[in-house]
GROMACS .gro file of C-alpha atoms in nm:
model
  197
    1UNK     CA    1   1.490   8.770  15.687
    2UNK     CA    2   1.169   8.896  15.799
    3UNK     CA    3   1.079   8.557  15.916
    4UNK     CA    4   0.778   8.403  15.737
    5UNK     CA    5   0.742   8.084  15.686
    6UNK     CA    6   0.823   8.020  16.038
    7UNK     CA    7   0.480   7.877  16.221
    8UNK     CA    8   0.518   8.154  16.486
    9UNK     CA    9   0.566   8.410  16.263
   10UNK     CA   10   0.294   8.764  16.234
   11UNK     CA   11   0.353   9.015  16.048
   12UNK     CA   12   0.365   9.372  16.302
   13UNK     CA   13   0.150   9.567  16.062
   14UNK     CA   14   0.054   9.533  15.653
   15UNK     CA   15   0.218   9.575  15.394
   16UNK     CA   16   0.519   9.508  15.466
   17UNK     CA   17   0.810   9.759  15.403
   18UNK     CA   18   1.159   9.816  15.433
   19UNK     CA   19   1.085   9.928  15.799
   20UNK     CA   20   0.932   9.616  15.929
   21UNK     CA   21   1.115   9.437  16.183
   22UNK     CA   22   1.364   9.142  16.143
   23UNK     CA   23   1.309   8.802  16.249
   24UNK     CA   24   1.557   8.616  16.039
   25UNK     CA   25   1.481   8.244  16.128
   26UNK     CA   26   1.788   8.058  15.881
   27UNK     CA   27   2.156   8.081  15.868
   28UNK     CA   28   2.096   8.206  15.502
   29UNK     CA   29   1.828   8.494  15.653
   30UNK     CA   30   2.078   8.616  15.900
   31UNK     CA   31   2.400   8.623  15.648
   32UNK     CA   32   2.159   8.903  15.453
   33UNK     CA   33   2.079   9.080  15.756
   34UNK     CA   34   2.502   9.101  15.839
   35UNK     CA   35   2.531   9.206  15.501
   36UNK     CA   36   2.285   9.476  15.517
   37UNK     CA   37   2.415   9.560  15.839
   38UNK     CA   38   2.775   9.585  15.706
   39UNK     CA   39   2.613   9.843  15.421
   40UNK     CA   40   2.472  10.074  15.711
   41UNK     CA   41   2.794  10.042  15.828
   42UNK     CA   42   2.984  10.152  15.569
   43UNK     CA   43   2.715  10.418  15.494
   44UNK     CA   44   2.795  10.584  15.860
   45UNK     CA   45   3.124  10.576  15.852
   46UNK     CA   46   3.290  10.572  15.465
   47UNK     CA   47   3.229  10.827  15.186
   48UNK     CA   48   3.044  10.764  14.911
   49UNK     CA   49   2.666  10.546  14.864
   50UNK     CA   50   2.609  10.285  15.006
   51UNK     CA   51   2.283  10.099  14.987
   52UNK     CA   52   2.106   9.782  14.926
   53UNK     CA   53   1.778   9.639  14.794
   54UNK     CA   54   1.565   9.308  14.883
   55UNK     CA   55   1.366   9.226  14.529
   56UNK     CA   56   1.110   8.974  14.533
   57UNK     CA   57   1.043   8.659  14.407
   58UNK     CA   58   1.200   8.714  14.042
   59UNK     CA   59   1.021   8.552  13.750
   60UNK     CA   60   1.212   8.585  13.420
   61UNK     CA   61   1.045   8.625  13.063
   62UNK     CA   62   1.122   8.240  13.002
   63UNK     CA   63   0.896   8.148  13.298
   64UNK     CA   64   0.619   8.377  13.186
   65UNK     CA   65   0.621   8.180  12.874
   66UNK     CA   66   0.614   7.833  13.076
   67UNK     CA   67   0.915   7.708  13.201
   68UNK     CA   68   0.919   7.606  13.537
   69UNK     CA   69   1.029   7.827  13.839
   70UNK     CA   70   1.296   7.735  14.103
   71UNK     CA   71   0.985   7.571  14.314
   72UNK     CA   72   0.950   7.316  14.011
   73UNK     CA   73   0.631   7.476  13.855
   74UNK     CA   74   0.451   7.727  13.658
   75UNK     CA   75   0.373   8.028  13.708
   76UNK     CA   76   0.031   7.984  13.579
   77UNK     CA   77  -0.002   7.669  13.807
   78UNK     CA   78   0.125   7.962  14.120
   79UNK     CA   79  -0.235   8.155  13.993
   80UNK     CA   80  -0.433   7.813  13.992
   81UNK     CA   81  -0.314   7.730  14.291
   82UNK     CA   82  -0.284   8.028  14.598
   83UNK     CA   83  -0.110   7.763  14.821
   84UNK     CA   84   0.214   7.783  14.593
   85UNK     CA   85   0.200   8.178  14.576
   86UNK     CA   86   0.155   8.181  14.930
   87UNK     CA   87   0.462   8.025  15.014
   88UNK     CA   88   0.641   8.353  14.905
   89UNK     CA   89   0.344   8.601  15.066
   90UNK     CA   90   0.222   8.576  14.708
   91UNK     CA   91   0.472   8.820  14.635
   92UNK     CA   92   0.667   8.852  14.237
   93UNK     CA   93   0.857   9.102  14.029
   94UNK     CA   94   0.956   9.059  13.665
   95UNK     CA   95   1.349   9.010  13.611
   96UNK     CA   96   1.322   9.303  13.386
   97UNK     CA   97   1.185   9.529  13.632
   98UNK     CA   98   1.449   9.429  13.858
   99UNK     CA   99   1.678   9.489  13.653
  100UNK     CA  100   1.511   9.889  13.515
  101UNK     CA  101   1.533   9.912  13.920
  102UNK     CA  102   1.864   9.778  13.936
  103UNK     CA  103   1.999  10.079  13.706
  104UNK     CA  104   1.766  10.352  13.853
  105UNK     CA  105   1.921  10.305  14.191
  106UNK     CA  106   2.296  10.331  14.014
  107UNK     CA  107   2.175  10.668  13.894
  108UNK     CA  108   2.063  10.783  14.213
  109UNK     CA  109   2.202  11.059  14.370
  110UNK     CA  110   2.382  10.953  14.670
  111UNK     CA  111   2.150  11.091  14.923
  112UNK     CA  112   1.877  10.894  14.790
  113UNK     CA  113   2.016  10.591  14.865
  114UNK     CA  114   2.339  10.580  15.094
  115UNK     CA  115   2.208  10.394  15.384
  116UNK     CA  116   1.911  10.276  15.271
  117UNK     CA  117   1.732   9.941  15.130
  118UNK     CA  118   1.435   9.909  14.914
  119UNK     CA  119   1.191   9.619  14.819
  120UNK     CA  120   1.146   9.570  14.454
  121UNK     CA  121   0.825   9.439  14.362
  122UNK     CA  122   0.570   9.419  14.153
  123UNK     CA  123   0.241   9.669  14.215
  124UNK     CA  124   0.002   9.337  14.237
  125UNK     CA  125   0.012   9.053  14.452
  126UNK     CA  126   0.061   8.704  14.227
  127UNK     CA  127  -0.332   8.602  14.323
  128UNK     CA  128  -0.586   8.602  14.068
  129UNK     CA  129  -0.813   8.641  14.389
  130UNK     CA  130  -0.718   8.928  14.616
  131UNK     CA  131  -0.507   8.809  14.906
  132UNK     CA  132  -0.772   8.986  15.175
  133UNK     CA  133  -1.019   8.652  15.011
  134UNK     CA  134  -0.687   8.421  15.016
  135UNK     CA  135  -0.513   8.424  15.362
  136UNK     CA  136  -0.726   8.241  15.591
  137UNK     CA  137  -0.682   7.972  15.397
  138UNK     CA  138  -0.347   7.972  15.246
  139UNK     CA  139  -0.146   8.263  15.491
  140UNK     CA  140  -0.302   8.275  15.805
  141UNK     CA  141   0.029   8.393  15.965
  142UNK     CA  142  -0.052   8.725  15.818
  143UNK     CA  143  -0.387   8.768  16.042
  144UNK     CA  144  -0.711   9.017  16.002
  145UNK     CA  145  -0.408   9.325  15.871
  146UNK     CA  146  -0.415   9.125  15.516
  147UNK     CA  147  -0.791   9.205  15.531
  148UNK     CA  148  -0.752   9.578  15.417
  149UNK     CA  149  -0.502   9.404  15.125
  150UNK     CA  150  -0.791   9.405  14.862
  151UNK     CA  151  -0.815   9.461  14.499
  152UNK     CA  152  -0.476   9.383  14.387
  153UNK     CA  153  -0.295   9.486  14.651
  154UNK     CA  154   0.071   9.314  14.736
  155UNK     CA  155   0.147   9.228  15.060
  156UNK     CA  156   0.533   9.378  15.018
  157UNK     CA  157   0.521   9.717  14.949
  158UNK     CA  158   0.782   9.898  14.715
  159UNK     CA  159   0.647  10.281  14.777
  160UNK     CA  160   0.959  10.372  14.911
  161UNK     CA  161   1.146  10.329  14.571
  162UNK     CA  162   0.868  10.487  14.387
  163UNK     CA  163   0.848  10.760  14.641
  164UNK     CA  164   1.255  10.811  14.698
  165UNK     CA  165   1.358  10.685  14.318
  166UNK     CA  166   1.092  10.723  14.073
  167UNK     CA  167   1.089  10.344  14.037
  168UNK     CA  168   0.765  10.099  13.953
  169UNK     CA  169   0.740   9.805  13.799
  170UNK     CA  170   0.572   9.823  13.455
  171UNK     CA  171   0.497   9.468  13.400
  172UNK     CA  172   0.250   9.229  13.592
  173UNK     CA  173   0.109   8.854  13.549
  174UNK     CA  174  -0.128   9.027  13.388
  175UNK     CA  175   0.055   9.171  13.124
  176UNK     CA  176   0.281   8.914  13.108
  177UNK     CA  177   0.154   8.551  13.082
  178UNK     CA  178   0.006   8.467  12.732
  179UNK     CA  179  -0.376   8.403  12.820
  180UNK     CA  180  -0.330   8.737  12.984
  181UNK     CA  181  -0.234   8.936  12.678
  182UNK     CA  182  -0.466   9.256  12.540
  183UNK     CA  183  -0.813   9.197  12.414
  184UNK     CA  184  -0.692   9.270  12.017
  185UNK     CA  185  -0.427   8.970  12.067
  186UNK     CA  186  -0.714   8.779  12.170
  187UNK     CA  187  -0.973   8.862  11.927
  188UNK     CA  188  -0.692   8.806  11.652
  189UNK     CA  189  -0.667   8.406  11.790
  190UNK     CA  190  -1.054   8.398  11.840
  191UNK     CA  191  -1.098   8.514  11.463
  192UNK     CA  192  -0.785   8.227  11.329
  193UNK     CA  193  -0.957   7.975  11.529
  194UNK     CA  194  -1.287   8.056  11.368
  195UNK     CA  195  -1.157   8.062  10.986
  196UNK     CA  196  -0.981   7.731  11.080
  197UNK     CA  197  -1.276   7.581  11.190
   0.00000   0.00000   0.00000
């Protein structure tokens, strides 16, 4: 609904939040924007909350183990190769987070959220690099703004949620894919391979 993906598409400033402008570019990207529309809607004119959220691309705990995403891969292949993370703005959030969010927002007072959309996403972007060394090559539409994206920065932003909801996601590729797992977990297999050998 934003519009990337689309070869004319740039991004008006980075990261990208709930306040960006729309550029829906799909019959699928403009039923969300009626739909959202409808909720502001109802929000101006009916008592009660109504909001909405927009989470990101939503890896579940079976795909962290291996199994392969909607694209047809893994999620460790998305890492070893930026030009599958890009297609999604390298952008991720655990189902489980989603989910913590999902029931956060439910408990929200009305005023927090009647009206109003959030993005759920993870605190990282899914790059092993940081996406201010990946998007020349592999997202030039988001131009020289991505360059101040560095360290681990995402390129969707969820601050509003943490700001307006106490909301964050906990979990990350890092703490989630199994050659990513603490140093003790490691040092455990490093010390079974060695009495094995």
């Amino acid at each position: 609904m934003l519009g990337y993906g689309v070869p004319s598409w740039h991004p008006s400033y980075l990261p990208l939040d709930e306040a960006h402008p729309l550029a829906p570019s799909n019959a699928y990207a403009v039923s969300k924007v009626v739909i959202e529309e409808l909720v502001r809607t109802f929000a101006r004119t009916a008592p009660g909350a109504f909001g909405f959220f927009r989470p990101c691309y939503v890896v579940s705990p079976e795909e962290w183990a291996g199994a392969p995403t909607q694209q047809g891969h893994s999620i460790a292949e998305r890492l070893e190769n930026p030009a599958l993370a890009a297609v999604s703005l390298f952008n991720y959030v655990d189902a489980r987070d989603a989910a913590d969010f999902t029931a956060t927002w439910l408990a929200a007072p009305a005023a927090d959220i009647d009206g109003e959309g959030f993005f759920v996403g993870a605190a990282d972007a899914m790059s092993v690099q940081p996406v201010a060394e990946l998007w020349r090559e592999f997202a030039p539409a988001l131009g020289e703004a991505a360059d101040a994206l560095t360290g681990t920065s995402p390129v969707f932003s969820a601050a509003k949620a943490e700001q307006r909801l106490g909301w964050r996601a906990r979990r990350s590729w890092r703490t989630e894919l199994p050659f990513c797992r603490p140093a003790a977990a490691a040092a455990s297999t490093t010390d079974t391979l060695l009495e094995t050998a």
